[in-house]
Coordinates of C-alpha atoms in Angstrom, one line a residue:
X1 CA 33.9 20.0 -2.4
X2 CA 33.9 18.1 -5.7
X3 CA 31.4 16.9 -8.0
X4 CA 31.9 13.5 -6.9
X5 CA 32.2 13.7 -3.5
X6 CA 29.0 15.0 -3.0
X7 CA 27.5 12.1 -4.9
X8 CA 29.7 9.6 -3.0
X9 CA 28.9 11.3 0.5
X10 CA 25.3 9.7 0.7
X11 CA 25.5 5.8 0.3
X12 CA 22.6 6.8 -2.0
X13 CA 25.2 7.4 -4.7
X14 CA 28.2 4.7 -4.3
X15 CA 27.4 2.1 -2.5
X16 CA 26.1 -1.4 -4.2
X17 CA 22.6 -1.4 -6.0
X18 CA 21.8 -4.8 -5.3
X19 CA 23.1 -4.3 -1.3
X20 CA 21.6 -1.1 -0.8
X21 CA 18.6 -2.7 -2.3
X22 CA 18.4 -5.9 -0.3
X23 CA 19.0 -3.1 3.0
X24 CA 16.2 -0.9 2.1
X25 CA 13.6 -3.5 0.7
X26 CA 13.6 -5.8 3.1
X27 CA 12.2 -4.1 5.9
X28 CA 9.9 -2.7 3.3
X29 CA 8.4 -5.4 2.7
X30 CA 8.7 -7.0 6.0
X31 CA 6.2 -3.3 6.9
X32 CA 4.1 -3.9 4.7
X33 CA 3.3 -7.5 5.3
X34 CA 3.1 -6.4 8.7
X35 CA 0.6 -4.0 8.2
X36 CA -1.3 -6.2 5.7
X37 CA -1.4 -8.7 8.3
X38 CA -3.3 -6.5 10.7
X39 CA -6.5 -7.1 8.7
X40 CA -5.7 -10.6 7.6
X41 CA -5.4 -11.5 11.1
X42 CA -8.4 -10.1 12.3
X43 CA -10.2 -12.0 9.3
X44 CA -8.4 -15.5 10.0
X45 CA -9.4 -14.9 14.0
X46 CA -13.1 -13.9 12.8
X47 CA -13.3 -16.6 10.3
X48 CA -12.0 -19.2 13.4
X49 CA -14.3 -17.3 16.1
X50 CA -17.0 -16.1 14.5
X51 CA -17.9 -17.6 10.9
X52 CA -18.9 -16.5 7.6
X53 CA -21.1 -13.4 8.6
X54 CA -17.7 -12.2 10.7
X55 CA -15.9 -12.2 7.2
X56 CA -18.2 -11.0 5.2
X57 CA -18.6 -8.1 7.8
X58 CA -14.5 -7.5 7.8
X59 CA -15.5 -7.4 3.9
X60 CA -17.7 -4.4 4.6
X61 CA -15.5 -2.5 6.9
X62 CA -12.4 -3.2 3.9
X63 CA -13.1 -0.2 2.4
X64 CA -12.4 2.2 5.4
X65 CA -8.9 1.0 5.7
X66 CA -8.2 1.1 2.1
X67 CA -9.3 5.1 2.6
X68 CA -7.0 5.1 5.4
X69 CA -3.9 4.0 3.0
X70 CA -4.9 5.9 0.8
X71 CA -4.1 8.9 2.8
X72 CA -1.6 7.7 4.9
X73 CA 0.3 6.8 1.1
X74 CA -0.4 10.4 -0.1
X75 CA 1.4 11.8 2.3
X76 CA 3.9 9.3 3.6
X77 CA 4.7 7.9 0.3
X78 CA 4.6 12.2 -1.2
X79 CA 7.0 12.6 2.0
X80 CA 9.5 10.2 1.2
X81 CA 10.0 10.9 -2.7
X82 CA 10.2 14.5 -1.7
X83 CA 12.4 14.4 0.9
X84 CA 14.9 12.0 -1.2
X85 CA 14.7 14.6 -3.9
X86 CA 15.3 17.5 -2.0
X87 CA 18.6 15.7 -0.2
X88 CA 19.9 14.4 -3.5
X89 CA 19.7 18.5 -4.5
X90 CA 21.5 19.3 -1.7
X91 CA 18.4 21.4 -0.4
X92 CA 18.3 20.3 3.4
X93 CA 16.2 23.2 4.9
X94 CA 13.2 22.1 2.2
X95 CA 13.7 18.6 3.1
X96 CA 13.5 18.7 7.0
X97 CA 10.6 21.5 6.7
X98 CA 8.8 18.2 4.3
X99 CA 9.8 15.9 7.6
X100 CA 7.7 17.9 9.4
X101 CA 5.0 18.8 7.3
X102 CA 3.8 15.2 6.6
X103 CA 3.5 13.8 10.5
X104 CA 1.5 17.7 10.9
X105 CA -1.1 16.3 7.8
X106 CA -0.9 12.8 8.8
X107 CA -2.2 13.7 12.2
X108 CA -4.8 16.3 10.9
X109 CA -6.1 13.9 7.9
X110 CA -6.3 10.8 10.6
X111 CA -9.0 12.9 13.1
X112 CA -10.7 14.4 10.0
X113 CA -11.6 10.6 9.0
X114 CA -12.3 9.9 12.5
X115 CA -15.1 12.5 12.7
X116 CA -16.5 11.4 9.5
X117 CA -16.6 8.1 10.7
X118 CA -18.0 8.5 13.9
X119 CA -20.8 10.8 12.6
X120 CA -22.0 8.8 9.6
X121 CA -21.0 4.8 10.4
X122 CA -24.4 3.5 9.7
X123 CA -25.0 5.5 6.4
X124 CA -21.4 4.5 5.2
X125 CA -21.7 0.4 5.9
X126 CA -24.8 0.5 4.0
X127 CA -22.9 2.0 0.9
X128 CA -20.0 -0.2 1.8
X129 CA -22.3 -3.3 0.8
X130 CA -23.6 -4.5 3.8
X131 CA -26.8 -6.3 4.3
X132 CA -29.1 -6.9 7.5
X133 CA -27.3 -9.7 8.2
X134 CA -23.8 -8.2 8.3
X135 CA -24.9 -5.1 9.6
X136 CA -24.5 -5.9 13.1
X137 CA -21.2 -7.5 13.3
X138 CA -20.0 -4.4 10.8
X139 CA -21.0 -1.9 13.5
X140 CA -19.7 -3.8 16.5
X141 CA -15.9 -3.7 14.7
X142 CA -15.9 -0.3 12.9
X143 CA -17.2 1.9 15.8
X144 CA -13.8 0.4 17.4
X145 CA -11.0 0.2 14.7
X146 CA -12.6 4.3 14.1
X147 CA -10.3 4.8 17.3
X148 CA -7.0 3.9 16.0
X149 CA -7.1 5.6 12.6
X150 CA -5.3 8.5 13.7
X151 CA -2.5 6.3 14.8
X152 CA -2.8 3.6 11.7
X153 CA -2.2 7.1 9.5
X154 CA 0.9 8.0 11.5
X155 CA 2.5 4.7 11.5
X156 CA 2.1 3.6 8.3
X157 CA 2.7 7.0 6.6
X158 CA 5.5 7.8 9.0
X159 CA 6.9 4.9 8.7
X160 CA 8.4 5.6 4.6
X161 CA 9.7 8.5 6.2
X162 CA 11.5 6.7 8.9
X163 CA 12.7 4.4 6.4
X164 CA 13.9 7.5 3.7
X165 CA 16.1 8.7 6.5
X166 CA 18.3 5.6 6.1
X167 CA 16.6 3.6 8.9
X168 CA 14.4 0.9 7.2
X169 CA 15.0 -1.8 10.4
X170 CA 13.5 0.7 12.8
X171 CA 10.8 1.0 10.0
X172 CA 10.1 -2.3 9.7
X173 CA 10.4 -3.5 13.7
X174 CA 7.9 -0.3 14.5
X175 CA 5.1 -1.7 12.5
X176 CA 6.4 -5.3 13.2
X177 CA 5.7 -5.0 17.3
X178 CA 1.9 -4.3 16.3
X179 CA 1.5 -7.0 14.2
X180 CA 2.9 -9.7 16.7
X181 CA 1.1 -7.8 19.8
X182 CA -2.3 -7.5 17.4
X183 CA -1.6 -11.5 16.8
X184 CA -1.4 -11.8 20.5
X185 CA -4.5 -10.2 21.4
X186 CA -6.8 -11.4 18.9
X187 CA -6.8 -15.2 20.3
X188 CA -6.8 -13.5 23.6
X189 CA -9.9 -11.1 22.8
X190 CA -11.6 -13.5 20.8
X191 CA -11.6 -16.9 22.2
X192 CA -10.9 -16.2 25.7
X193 CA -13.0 -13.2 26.4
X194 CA -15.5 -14.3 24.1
X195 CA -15.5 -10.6 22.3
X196 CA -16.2 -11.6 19.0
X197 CA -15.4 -8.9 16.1
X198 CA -15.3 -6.8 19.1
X199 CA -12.3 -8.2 20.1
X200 CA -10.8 -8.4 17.2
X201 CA -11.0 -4.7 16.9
X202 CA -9.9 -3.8 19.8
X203 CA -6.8 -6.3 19.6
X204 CA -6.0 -4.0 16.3
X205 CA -6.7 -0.3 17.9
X206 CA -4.1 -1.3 20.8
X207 CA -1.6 -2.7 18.3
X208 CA -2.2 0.4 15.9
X209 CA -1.1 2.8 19.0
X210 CA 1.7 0.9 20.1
X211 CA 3.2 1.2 16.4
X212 CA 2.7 4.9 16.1
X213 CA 4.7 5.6 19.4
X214 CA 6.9 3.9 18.1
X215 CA 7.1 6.1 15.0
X216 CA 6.3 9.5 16.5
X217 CA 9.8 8.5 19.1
X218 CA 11.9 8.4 16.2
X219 CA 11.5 12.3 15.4
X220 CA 13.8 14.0 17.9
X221 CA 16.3 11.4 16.6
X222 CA 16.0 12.0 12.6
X223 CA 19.5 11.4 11.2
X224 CA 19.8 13.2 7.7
X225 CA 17.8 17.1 9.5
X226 CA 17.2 18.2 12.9
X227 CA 13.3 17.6 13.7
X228 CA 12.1 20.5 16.0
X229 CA 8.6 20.7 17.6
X230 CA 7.5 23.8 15.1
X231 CA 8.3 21.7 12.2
X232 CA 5.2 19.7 12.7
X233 CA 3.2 22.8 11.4
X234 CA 2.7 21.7 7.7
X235 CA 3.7 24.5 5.3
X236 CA 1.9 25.2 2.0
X237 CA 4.6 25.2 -0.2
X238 CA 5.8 21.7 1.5
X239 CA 2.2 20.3 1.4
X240 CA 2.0 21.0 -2.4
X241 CA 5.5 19.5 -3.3
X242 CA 4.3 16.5 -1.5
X243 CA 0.8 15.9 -2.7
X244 CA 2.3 16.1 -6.1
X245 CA 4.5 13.2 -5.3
X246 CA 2.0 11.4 -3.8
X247 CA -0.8 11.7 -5.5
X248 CA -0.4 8.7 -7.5
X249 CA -0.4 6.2 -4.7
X250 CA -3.3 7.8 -3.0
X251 CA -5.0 7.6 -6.1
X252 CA -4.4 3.6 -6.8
X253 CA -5.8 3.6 -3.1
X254 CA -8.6 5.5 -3.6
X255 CA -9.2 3.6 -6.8
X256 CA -9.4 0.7 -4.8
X257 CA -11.8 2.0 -2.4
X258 CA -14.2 2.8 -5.3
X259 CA -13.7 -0.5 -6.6
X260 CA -14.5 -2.3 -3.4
X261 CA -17.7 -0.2 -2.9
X262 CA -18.6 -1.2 -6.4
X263 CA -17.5 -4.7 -6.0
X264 CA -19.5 -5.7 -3.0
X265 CA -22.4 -3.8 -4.6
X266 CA -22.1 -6.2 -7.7
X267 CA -21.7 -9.1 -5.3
X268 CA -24.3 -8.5 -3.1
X269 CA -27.1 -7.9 -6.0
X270 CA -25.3 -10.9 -8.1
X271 CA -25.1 -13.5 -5.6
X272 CA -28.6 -12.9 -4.5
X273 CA -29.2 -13.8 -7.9
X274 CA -27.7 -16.8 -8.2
X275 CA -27.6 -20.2 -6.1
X276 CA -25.0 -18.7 -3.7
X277 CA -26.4 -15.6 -1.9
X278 CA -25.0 -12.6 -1.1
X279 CA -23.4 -13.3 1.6
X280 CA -21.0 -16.1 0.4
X281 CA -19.4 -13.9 -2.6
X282 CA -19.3 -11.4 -0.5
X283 CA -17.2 -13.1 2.2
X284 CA -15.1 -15.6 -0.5
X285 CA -14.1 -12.0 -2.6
X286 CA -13.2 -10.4 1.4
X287 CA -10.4 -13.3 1.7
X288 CA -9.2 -12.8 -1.8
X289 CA -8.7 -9.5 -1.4
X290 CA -6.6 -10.3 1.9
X291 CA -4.8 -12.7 -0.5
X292 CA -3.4 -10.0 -3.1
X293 CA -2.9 -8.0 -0.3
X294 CA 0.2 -10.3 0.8
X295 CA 1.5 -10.3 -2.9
X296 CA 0.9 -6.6 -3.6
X297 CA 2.6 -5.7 -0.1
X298 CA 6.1 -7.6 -1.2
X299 CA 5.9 -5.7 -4.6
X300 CA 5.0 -2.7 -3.1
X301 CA 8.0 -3.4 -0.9
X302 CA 10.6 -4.1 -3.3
X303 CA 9.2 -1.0 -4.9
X304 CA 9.4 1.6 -1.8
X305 CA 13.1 -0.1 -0.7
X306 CA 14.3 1.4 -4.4
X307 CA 12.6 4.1 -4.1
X308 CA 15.1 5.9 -2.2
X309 CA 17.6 5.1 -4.1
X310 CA 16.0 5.8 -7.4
X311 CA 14.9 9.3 -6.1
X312 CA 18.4 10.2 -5.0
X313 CA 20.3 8.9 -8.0
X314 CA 17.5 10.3 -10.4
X315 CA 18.4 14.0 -8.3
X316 CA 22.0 13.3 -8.8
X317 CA 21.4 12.7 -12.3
X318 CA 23.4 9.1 -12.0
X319 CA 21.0 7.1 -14.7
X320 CA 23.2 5.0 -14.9
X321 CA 22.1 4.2 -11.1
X322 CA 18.7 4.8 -11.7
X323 CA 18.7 2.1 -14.8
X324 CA 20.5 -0.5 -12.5
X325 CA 17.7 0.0 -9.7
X326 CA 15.1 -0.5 -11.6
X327 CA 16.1 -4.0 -13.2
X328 CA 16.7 -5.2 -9.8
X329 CA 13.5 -4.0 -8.6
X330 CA 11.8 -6.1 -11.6
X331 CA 13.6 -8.8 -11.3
X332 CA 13.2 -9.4 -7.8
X333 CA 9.3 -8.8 -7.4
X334 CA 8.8 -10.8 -11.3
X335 CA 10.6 -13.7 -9.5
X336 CA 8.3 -13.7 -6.3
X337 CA 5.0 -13.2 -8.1
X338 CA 5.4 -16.1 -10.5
X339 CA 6.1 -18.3 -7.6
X340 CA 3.0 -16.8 -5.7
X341 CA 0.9 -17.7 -9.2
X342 CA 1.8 -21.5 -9.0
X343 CA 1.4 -21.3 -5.2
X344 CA -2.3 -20.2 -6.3
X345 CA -3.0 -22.6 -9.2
X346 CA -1.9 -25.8 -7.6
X347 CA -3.1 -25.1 -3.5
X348 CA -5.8 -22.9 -4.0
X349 CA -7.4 -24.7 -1.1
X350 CA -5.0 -24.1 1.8
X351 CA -5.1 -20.6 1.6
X352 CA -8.5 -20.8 1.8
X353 CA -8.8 -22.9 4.8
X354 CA -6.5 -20.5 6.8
X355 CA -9.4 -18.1 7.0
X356 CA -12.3 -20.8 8.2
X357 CA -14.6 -22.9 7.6
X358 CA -17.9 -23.0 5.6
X359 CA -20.1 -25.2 3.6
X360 CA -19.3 -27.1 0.3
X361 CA -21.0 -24.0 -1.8
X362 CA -18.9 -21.5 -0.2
X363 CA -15.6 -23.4 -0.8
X364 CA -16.4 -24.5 -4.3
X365 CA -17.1 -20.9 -5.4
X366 CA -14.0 -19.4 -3.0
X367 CA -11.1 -22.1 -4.4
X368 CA -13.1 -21.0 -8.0
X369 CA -12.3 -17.3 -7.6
X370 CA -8.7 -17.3 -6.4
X371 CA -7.6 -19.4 -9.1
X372 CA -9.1 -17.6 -12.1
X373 CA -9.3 -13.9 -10.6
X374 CA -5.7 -14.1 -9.6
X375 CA -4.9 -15.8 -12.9
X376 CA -2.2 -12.9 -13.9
X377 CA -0.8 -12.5 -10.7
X378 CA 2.5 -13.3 -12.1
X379 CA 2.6 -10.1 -14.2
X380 CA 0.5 -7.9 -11.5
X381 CA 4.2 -6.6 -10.2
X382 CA 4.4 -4.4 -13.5
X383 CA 1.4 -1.6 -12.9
X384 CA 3.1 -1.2 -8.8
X385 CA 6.7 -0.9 -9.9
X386 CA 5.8 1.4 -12.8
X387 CA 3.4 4.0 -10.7
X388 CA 6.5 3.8 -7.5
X389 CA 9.3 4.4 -10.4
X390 CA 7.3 7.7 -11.6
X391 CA 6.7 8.8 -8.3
X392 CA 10.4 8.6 -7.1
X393 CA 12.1 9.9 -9.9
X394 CA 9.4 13.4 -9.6
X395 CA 7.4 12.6 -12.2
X396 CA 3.9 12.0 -10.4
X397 CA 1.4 12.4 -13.1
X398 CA 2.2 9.9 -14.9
X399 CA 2.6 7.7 -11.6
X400 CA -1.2 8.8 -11.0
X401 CA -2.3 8.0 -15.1
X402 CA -0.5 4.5 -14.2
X403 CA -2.7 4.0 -10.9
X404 CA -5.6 4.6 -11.9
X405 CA -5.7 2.1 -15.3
X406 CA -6.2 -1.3 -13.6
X407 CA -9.1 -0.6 -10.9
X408 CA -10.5 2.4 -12.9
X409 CA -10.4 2.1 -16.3
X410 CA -10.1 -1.4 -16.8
X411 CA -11.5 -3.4 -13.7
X412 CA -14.3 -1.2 -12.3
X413 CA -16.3 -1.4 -16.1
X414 CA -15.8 -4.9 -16.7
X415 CA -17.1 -5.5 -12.7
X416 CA -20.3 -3.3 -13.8
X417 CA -20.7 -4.7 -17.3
X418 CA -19.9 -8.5 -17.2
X419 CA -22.3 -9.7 -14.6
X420 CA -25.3 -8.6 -17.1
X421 CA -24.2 -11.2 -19.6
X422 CA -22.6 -13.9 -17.1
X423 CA -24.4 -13.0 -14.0
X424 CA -21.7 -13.8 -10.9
X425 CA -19.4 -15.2 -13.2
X426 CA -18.5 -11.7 -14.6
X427 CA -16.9 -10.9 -11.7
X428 CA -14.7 -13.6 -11.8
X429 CA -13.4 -13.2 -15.0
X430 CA -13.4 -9.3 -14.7
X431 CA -9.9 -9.8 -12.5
X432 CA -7.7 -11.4 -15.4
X433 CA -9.0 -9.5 -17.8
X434 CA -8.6 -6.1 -16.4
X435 CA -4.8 -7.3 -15.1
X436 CA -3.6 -8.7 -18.5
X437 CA -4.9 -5.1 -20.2
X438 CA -3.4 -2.8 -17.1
X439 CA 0.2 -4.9 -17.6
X440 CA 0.5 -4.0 -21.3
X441 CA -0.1 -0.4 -20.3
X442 CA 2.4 -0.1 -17.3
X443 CA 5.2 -2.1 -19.3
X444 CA 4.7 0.3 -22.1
X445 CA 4.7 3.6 -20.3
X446 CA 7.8 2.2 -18.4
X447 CA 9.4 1.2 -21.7
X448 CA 9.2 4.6 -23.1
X449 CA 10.2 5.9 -20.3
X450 CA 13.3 4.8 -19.9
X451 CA 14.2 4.8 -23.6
X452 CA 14.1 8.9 -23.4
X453 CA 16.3 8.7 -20.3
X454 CA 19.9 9.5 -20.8
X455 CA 22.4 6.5 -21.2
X456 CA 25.2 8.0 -19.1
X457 CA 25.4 10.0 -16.0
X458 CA 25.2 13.8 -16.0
X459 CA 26.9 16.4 -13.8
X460 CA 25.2 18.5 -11.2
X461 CA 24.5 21.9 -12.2
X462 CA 27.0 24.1 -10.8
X463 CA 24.2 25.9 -8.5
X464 CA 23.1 22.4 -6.9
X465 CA 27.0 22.2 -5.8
X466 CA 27.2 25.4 -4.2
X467 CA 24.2 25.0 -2.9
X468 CA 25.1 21.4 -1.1
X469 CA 28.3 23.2 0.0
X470 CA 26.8 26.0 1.9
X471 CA 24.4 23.3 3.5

């Protein structure tokens, strides 16, 4: 078998960029609006149902699903580069032995965090940033949600997996059967059965474990390896080539976690200060954080459809490929943010609406925030695309560097320092700062990057041929 036929066998390696683009990221995104919407559901229902304190409480709980990401990303998103890697190489042993590995650790991780949970909820909301108030209706929805972690990990780590194997419509509808049955049972839970955040929680569990047997069904049918019961049994050496692959978008997760802890912490001991109280920065900065979640999850989606496709190309050693990719990648998500920016600036208070009502304070300071804390959404896409384009094309440390600049070097001190010299206010303006400072850094380190990658394609190394062959 030639050279070239072995690149052109996978549609990885011939077909259109901009098709095979439109294919992968579509569903992509289409996932992760889906599983975005779980919690911005919930907090619309709440905010309907229940009020301020119900926000403010889903607020709280935020940082327990962003933990949940976080390791459902390390290993899904590790998975996926991995396994495109390895089948770009020609290895196909390693790459169904990393299929396997990552639903055995996805499983494992989601009852470790279950345990955790169950054993120290009280201890953990009170770290999260809630007060007396928001205590109660905190307890009422995490003791439930704690339920369906194990599945949220499964489907939403699985699911890059299922969408790696060349099946990103399955992907997508998986997820996208929770998110409509999760919208079906909130109303359901909330306003019929009079449940409260109860409801709202278990509407979201039930949807969560719908989703993952959704996911877990696909294995026996894997198209690209043969799946076999014993290849659920993670192996160290497959563990560690994953971890290092997705370490950098556990990390952005985890630097969100710590960010959120800090956040509410600031909020909480700021707006106590000033004339609106804890509780309404605390539940205006829960809804903008469901906000960027919309724009970060199409990014993040346009990101993950290339992914593939850079990983496979990059394996193949087609730059040219890998170059093409990644301006459509740009391109598309630049074009969406800057209309989501204008969407911001010039209806700031229709997106607040859609998650409640509240008094004239409240929506003064919430329509406040979302303009000038999202001020740079339009060049947010950058530090996303940059930390996925590492990750993908094997080199994760500098995916992980790139995650970590926005929420940890650049956001979390201006959240701690500001408010001492503007009080609330410093958390406003801490957002557009810390975004305008994070995009120079990404657009740099990608600029670099790309100026050291070769200009024309290179051929395989005569081992990686023989190798594919025998496979």
């Amino acid at each position: 078998m030639s050279e070239k036929q072995i690149q052109t066998k996978n549609p990885m390696g011939h077909e259109p960029v901009g098709k095979l683009l439109a294919r992968f990221a579509v569903p992509a995104i289409i996932g992760n609006l889906v599983s975005a919407i779980y919690n911005i559901t919930d907090q619309i229902f709440i905010g309907q149902g229940v009020g301020m304190m119900g926000n403010a409480a889903t607020s709280v709980a935020f940082p327990i699903t962003t933990i949940c990401t976080a390791i459902a990303l390390l290993f899904g998103i590790g998975g996926a580069a991995s396994f495109n890697l390895e089948m770009g190489r020609g290895n196909h042993d390693k790459a169904k032995k990393i299929v396997g590995s990552t639903f055995g650790c996805l499983f494992l991780s989601g009852i470790a965090i279950f345990a955790v949970i169950r054993v120290f909820l009280h201890p953990l909301l009170e770290l999260f940033g809630a007060t007396d108030q928001i205590m109660e209706y905190a307890v009422s929805y995490v003791s439930i949600t704690n339920f369906g972690i194990p599945f949220l990990l499964i489907s939403t780590g699985g699911s890059n997996l299922v969408r790696s194997d060349g099946k990103p419509a399955y992907s997508m509808i998986s997820i996208l059967v929770g998110a409509v049955l999760n919208m079906v049972l909130d109303p359901i839970f909330i306003f019929v059965f009079h449940w409260g955040v109860a409801g709202a929680a278990a509407a979201t569990t039930i949807s969560q474990i719908v989703s993952s047997i959704m996911i877990i069904s696909y294995l026996p049918r894997f198209r690209s390896v043969k799946i076999v019961p014993r290849d659920l049994i993670p192996k160290l050496t497959c563990v560690k080539a994953i971890l290092s692959l997705g370490v950098s978008s556990f990390i952005n997760q985890i630097a969100s976690f710590t960010l959120q802890i800090a956040m509410n912490s600031t909020l909480r001991h700021y707006g106590a200060l000033s004339a609106y109280g804890s509780e309404i920065p605390l539940a205006a900065m829960g809804i903008i954080s469901k906000i960027n979640m919309i724009i970060i999850s199409v990014v993040l989606g346009i990101a993950q459809g290339g992914q593939p496709i850079l990983g496979y190309n990059y394996g193949a050693r087609q730059y040219l490929r890998v170059r093409k990719t990644f301006r459509y990648i740009l391109t598309s998500a630049l074009a969406f943010s800057c209309v989501a920016f204008l969407c911001f600036q010039l209806f700031p208070g229709t997106f607040i609406g859609l998650f409640g009502t509240g008094d004239e304070l409240y929506l003064r300071f919430a329509t406040r925030l979302l303009r000038i804390y999202m001020f740079f959404t339009f060049l947010n896409c950058c530090q996303p695309i940059a930390s996925t384009v590492f990750t993908a094309i094997g080199k994760p440390l500098k995916g992980a560097g790139i995650s970590l600049t926005r929420q940890i070097l650049f956001l979390m001190p201006l959240v701690v320092l500001l408010p001492r010299f503007l009080g609330i206010d410093g958390v406003v303006y801490a957002g557009p700062i810390a975004d305008l400072v994070a995009f120079a850094f990404a657009a740099s380190m990608l600029a670099y990057e790309f100026w050291r990658m070769p200009r024309e394609n290179e051929p395989m190394k005569t081992s990686r041929i023989k190798e594919t062959e025998a496979v």
